[in-house]
PDB file of C-alpha atoms in Angstrom:
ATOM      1  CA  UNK A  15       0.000   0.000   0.000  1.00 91.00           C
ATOM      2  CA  UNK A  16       0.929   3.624  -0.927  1.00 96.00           C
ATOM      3  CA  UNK A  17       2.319   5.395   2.154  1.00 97.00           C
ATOM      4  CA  UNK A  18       4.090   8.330   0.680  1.00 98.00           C
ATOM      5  CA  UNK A  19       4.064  10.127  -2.159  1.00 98.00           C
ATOM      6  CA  UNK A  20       6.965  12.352  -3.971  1.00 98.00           C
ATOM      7  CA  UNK A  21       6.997  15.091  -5.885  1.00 98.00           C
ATOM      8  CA  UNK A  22       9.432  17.168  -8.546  1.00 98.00           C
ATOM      9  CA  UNK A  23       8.373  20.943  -8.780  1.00 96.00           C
ATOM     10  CA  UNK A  24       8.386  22.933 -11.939  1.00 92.00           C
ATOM     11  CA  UNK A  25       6.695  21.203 -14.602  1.00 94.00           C
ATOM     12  CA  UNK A  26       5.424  17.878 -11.994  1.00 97.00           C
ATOM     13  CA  UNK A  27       3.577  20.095  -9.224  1.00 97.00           C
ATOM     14  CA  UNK A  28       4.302  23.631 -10.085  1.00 96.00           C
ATOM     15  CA  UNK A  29       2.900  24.771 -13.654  1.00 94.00           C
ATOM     16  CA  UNK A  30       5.436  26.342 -16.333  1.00 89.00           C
ATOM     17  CA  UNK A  31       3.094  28.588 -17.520  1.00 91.00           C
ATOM     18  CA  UNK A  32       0.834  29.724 -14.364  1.00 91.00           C
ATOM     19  CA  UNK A  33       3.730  29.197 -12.077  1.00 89.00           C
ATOM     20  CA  UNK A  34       0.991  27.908  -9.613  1.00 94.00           C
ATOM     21  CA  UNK A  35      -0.404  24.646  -8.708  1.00 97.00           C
ATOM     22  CA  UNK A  36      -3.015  23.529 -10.392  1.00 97.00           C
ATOM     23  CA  UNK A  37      -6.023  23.549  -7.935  1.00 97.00           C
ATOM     24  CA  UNK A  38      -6.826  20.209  -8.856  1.00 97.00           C
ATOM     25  CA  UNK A  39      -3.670  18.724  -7.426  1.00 98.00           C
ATOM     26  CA  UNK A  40      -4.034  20.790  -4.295  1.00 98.00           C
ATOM     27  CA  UNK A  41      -7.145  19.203  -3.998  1.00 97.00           C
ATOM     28  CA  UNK A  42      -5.513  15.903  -4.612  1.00 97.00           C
ATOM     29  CA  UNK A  43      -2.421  16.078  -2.161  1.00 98.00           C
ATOM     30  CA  UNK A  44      -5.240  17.700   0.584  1.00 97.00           C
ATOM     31  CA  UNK A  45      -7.391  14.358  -0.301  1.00 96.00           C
ATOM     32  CA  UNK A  46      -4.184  12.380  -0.074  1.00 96.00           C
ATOM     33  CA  UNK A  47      -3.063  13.411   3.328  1.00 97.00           C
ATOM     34  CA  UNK A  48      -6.489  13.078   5.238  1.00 96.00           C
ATOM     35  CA  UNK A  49      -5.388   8.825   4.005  1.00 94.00           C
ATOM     36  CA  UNK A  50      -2.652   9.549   6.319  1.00 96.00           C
ATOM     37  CA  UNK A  51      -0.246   9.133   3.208  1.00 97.00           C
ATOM     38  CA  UNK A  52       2.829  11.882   3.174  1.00 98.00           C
ATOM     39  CA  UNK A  53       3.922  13.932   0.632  1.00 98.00           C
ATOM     40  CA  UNK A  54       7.863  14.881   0.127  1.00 98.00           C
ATOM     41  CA  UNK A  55       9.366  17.086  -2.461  1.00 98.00           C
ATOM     42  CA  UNK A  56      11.901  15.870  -4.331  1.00 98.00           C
ATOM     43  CA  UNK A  57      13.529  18.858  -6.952  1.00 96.00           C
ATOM     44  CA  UNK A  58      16.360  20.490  -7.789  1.00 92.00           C
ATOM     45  CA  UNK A  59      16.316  23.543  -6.184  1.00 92.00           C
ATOM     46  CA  UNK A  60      17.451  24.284  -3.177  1.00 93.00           C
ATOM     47  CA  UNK A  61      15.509  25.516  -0.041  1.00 92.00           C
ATOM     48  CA  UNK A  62      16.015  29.076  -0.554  1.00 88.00           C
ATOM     49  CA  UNK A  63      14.749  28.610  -4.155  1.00 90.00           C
ATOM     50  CA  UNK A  64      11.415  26.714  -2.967  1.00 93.00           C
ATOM     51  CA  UNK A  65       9.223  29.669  -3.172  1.00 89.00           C
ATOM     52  CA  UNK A  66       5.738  28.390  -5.065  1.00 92.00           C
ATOM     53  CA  UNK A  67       4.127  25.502  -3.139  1.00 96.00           C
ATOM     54  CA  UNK A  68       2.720  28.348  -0.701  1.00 95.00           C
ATOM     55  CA  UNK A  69      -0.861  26.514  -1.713  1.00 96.00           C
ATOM     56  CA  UNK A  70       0.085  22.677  -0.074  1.00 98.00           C
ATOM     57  CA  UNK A  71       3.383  24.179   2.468  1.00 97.00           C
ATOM     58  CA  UNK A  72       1.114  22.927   5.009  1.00 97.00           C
ATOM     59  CA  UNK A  73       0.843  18.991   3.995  1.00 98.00           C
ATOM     60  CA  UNK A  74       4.926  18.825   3.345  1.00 98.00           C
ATOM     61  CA  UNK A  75       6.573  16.142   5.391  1.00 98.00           C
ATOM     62  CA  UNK A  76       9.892  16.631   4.002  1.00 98.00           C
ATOM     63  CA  UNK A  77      12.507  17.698   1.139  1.00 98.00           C
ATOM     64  CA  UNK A  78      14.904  16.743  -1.419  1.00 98.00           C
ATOM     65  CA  UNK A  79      16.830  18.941  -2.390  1.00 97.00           C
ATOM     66  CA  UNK A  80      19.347  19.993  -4.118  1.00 96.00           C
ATOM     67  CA  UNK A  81      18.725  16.773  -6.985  1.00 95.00           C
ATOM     68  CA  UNK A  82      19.296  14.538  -3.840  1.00 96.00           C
ATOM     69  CA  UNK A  83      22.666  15.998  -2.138  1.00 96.00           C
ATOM     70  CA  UNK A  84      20.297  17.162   1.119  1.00 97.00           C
ATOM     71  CA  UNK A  85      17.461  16.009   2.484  1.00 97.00           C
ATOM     72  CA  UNK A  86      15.141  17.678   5.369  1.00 98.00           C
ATOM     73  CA  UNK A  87      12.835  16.850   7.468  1.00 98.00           C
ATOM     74  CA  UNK A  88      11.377  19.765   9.358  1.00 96.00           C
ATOM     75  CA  UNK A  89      15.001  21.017  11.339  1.00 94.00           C
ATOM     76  CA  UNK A  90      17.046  18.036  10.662  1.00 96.00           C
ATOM     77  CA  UNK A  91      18.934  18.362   7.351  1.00 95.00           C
ATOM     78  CA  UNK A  92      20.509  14.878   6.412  1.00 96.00           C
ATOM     79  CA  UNK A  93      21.977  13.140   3.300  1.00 95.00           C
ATOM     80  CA  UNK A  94      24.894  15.282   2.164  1.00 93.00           C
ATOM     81  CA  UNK A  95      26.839  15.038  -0.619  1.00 96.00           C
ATOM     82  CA  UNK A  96      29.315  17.771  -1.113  1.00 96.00           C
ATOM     83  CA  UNK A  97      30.987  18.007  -4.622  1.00 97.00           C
ATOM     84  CA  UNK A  98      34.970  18.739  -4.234  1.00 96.00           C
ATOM     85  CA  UNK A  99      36.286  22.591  -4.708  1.00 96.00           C
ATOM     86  CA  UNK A 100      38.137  21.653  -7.237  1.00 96.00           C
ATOM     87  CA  UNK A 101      35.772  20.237  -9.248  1.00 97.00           C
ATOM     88  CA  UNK A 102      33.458  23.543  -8.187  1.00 97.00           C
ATOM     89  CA  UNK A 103      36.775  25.594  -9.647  1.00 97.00           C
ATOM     90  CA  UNK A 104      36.949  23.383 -13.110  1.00 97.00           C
ATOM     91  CA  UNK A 105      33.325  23.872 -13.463  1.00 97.00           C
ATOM     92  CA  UNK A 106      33.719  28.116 -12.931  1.00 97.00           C
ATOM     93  CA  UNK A 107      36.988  28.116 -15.018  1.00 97.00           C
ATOM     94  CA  UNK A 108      35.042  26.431 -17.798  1.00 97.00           C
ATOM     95  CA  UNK A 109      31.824  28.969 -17.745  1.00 95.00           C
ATOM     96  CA  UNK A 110      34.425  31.774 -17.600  1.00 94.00           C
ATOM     97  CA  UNK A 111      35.879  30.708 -20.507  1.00 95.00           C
ATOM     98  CA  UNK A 112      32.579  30.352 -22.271  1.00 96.00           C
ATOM     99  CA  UNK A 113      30.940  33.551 -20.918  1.00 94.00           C
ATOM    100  CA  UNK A 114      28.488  31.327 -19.460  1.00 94.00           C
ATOM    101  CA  UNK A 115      26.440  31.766 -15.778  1.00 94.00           C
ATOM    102  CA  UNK A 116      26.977  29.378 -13.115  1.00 95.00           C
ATOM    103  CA  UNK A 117      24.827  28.931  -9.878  1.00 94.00           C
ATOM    104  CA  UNK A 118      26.505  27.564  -6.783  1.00 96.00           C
ATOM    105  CA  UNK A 119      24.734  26.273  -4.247  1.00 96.00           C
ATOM    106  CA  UNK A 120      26.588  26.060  -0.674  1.00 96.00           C
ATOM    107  CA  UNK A 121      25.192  24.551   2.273  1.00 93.00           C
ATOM    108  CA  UNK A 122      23.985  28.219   3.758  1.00 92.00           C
ATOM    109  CA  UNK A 123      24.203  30.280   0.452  1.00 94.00           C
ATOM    110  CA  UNK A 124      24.211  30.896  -3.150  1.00 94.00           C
ATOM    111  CA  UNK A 125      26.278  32.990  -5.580  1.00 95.00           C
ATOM    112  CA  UNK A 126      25.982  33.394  -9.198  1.00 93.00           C
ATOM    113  CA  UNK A 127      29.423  33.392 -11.435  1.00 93.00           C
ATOM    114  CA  UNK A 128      28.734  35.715 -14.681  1.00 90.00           C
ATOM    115  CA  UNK A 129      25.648  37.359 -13.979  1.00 86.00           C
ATOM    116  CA  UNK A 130      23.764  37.509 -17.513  1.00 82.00           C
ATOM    117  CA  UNK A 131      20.371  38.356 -19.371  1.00 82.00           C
ATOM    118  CA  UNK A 132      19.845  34.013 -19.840  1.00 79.00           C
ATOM    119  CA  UNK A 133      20.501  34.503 -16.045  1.00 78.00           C
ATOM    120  CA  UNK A 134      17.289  36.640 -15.587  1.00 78.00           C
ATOM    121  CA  UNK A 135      15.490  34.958 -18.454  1.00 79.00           C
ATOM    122  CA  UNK A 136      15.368  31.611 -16.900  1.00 74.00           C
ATOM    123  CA  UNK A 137      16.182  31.840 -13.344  1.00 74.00           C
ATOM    124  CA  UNK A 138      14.508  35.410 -12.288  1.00 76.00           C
ATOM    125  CA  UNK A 139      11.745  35.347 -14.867  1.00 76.00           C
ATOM    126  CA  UNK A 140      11.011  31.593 -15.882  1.00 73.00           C
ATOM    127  CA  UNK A 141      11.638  30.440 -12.335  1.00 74.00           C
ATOM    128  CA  UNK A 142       9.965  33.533 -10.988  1.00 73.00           C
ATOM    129  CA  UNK A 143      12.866  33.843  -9.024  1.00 76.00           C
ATOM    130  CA  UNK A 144      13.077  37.005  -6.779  1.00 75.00           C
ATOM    131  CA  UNK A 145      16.574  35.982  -4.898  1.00 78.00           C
ATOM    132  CA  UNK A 146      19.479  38.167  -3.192  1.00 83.00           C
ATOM    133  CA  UNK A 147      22.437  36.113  -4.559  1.00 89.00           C
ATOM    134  CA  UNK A 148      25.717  36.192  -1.592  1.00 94.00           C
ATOM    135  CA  UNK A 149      29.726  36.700  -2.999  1.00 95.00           C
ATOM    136  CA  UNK A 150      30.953  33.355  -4.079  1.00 96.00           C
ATOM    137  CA  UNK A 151      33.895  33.717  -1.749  1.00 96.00           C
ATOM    138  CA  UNK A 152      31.227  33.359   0.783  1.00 96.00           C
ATOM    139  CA  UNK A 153      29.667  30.146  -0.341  1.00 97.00           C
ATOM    140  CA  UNK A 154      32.859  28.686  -1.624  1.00 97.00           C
ATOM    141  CA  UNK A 155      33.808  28.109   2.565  1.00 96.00           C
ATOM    142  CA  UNK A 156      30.492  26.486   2.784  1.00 96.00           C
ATOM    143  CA  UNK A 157      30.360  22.901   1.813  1.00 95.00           C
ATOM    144  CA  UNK A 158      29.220  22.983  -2.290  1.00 97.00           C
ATOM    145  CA  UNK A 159      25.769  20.691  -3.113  1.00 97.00           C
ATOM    146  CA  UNK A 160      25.132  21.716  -6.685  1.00 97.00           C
ATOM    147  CA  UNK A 161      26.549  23.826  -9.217  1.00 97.00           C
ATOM    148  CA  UNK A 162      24.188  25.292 -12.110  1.00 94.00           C
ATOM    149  CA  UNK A 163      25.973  26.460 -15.354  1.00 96.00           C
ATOM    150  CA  UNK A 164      24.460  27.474 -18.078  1.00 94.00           C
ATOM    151  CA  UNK A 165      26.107  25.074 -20.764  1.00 95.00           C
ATOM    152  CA  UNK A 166      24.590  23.508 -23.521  1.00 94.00           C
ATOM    153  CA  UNK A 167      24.484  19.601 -23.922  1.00 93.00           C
ATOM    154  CA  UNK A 168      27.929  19.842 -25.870  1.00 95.00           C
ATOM    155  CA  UNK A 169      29.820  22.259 -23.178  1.00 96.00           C
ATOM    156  CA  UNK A 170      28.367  19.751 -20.781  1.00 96.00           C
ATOM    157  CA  UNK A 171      29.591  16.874 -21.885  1.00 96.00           C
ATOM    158  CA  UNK A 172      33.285  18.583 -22.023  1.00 96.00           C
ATOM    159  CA  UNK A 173      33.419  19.534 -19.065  1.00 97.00           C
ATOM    160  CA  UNK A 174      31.748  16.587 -17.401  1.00 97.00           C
ATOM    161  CA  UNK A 175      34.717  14.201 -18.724  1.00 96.00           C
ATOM    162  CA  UNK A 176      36.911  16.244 -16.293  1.00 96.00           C
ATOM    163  CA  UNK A 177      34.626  15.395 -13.342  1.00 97.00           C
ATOM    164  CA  UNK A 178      34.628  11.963 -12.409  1.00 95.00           C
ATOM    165  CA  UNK A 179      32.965  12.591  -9.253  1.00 95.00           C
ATOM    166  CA  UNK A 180      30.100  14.260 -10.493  1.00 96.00           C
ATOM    167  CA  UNK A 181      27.145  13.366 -12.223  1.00 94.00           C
ATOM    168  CA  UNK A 182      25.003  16.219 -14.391  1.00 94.00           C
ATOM    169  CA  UNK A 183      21.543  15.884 -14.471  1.00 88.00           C
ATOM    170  CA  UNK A 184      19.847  18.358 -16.886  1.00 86.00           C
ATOM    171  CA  UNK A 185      15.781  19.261 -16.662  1.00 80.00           C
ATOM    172  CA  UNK A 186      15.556  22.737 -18.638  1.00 82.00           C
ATOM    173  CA  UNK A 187      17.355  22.981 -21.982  1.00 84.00           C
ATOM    174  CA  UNK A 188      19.245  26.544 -20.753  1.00 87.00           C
ATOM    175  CA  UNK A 189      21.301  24.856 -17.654  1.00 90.00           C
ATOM    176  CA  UNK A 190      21.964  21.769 -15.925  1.00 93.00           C
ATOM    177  CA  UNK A 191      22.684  20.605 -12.582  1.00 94.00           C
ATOM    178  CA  UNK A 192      25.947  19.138 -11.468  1.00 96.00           C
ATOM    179  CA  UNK A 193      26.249  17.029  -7.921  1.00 97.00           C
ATOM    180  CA  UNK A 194      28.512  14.762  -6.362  1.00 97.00           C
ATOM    181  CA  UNK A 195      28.288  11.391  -7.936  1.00 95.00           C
ATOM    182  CA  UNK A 196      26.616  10.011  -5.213  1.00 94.00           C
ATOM    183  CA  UNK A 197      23.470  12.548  -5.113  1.00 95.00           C
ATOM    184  CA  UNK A 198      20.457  11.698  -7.396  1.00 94.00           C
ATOM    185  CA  UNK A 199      16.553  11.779  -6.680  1.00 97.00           C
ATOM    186  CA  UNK A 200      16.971   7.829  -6.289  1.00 97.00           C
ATOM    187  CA  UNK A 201      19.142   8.005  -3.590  1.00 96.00           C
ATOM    188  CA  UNK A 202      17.831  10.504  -1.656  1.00 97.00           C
ATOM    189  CA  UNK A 203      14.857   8.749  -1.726  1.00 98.00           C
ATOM    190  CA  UNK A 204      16.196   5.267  -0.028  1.00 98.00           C
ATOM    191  CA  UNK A 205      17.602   7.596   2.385  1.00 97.00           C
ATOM    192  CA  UNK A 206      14.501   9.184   3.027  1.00 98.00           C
ATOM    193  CA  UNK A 207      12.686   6.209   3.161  1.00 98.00           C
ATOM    194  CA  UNK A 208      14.854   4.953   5.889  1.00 97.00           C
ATOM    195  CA  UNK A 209      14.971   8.096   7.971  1.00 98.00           C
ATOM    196  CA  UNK A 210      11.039   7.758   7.394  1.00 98.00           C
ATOM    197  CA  UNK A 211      11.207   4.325   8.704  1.00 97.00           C
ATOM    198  CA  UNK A 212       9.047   3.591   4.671  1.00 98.00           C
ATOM    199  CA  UNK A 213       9.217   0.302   2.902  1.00 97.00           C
ATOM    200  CA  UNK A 214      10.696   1.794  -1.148  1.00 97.00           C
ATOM    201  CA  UNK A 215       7.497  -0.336  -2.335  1.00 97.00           C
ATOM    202  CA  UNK A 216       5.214   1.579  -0.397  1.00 97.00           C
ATOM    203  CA  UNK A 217       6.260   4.956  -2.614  1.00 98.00           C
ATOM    204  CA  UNK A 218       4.993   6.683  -5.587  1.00 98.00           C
ATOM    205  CA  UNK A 219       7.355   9.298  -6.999  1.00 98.00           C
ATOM    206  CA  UNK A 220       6.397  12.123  -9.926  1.00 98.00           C
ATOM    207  CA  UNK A 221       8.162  13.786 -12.364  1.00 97.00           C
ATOM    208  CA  UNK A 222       9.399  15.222 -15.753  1.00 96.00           C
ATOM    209  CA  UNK A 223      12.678  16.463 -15.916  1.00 92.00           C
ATOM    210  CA  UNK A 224      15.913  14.204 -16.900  1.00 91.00           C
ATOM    211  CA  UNK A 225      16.477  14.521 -13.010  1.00 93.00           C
ATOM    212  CA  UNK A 226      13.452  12.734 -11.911  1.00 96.00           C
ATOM    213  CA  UNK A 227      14.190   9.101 -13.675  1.00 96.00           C
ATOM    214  CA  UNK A 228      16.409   7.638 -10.999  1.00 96.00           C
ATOM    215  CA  UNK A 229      13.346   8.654  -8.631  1.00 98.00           C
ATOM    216  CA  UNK A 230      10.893   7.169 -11.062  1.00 98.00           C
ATOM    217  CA  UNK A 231      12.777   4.075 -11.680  1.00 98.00           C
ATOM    218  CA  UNK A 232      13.275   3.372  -7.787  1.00 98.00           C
ATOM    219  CA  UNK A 233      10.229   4.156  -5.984  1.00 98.00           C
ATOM    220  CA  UNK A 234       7.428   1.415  -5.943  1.00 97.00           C
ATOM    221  CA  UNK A 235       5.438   3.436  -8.373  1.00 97.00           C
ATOM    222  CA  UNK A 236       6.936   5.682 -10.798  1.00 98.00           C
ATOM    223  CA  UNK A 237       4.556   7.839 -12.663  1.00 98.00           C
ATOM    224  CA  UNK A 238       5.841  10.344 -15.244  1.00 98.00           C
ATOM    225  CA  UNK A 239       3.802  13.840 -16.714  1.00 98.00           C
ATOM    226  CA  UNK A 240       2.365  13.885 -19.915  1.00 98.00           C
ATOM    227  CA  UNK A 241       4.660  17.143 -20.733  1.00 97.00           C
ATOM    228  CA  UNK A 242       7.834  14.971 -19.959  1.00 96.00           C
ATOM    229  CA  UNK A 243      10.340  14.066 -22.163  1.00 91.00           C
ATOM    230  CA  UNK A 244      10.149  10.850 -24.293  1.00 95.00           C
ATOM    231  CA  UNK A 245      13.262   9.011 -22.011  1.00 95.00           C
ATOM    232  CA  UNK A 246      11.409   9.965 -18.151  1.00 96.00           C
ATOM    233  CA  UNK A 247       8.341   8.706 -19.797  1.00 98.00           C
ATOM    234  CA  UNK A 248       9.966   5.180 -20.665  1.00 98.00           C
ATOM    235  CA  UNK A 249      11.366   5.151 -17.549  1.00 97.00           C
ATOM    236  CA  UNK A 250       8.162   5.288 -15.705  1.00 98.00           C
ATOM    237  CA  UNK A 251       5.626   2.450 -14.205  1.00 97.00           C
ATOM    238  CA  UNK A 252       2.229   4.845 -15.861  1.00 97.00           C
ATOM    239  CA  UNK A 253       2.280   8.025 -17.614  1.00 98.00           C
ATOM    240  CA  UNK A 254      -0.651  10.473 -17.493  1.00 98.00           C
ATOM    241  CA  UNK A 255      -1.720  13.941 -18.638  1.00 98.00           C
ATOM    242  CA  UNK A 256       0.928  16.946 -18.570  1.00 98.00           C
ATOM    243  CA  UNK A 257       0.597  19.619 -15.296  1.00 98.00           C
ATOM    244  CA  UNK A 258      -2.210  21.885 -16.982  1.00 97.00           C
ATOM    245  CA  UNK A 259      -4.049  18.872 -17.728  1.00 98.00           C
ATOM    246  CA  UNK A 260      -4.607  17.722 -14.104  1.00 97.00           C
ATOM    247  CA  UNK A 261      -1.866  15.400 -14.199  1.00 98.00           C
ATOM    248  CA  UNK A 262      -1.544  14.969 -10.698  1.00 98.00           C
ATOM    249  CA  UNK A 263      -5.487  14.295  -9.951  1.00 97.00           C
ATOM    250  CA  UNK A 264      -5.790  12.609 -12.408  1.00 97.00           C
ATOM    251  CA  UNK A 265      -2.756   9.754 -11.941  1.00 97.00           C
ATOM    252  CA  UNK A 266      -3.511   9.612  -8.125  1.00 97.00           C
ATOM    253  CA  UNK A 267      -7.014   9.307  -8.864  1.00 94.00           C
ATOM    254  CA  UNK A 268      -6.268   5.885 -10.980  1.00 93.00           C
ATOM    255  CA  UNK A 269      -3.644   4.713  -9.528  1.00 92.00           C
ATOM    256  CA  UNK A 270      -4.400   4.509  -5.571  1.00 88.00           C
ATOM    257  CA  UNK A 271      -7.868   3.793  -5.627  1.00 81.00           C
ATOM    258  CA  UNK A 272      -5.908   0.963  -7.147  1.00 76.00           C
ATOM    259  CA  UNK A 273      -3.779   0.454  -5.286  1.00 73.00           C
ATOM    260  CA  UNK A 274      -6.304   0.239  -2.313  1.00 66.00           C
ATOM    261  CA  UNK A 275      -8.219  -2.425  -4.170  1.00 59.00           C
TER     262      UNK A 275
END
């Protein structure tokens, strides 16, 4: 039986266009939780970037973060997986050399590398981020979760032969997201489960990005948006309608009133 449920953010929970969640999933997770199931959040952003799930803040058991290199659980942060400086420094030296933006995450705060207009077109704007970025020789003493540069899938792959600790995980076509090797969705979701004291059959796990298929593949149910992309989709256990169609209603509607059969 279903006991917990996960969820990605922009393009899963949190529409692209609206930047809202569809009422219809609120109504859904609300539904959810009065079954005593719990919801999680499971996206790449980090805390300070979680700023549009005002509408269900109040059913949230817990985060991952970060594409899996923290999780949290009300106060208790847990699960970190800190990606070497120098590997931080290879990934900088490269976007400097490109003229390319680069997001670093630290364990406190977040600098930006190369401030630029794709910087406010995709993070501010399509993000609707509103964020007070810190100097990066501030987050560079913190311990480094994710780094986001703006490369495309060719840049990436250069610079990702250089990094064999890392693995880049890439759900908007503008940037990708770079953590230690041994942070993913997946992962953080055993560890989750564990700090949760959940059975990994007893979870259901949404998304769309190229970041949600190690969640997809190892929860007990893995159910992928209709707006994802054709490889989360194969990955995935059922597939329904995309995040303005009532995705979310409409795959928990079908698939635990099955599951409670």
């Amino acid at each position: 039986m279903i006991k917990a449920l996960f969820f990605d953010i922009d393009g899963t929970l949190v529409s692209f266009k609206t930047h809202k969640i569809p009422q219809s999933a609120v109504n859904a997770l609300t539904e959810a939780k009065t079954q005593g199931i719990k919801i999680y959040i499971s996206t790449g952003r980090p805390l300070p970037f979680i700023n549009n799930l005002g509408q269900i803040e109040h059913l949230i058991d817990g985060y991952i973060t970060t594409t899996g290199a923290l999780c949290i659980v009300g106060k208790e942060r847990f699960n970190y997986h800190e990606i070497d400086k120098t590997s931080v420094k290879k990934i900088i030296d490269a976007a400097s050399r490109w003229n390319k933006s680069v997001v670093v995450v630290g364990a406190e705060h977040i600098a930006v590398v190369n401030d630029s207009e794709a910087m406010t077109e995709q993070f501010r704007k399509g993000l609707n981020l509103d964020f007070e970025f810190s100097p990066l020789e501030v987050v560079m003493k913190e311990p480094i979760l994710q780094v986001s540069p703006f490369f495309d899938e060719t840049q990436e792959k250069e610079v990702m032969k250089g990094l064999p600790d890392c693995v880049s995980s890439r759900w908007h076509p503008a940037f990708t997201d770079i953590t230690n090797i041994g942070a993913d969705k997946g992962k953080a979701l055993l560890a989750m489960a564990k700090h949760e004291g959940l059975k990994v059959k007893e979870t259901m796990a949404f998304g769309d990005g190229g970041n949600d298929i190690p969640i997809i593949q190892q929860a007990g149910i893995g159910v992928a948006m209709g707006n994802a992309r054709d490889e989360v989709k194969a990955a995935a256990d059922y597939v329904t309608t995309s995040v303005d169609e009532d995705g979310v209603r409409n795959a928990l509607r079908i698939l635990l009133k099955k599951d409670r059969k």
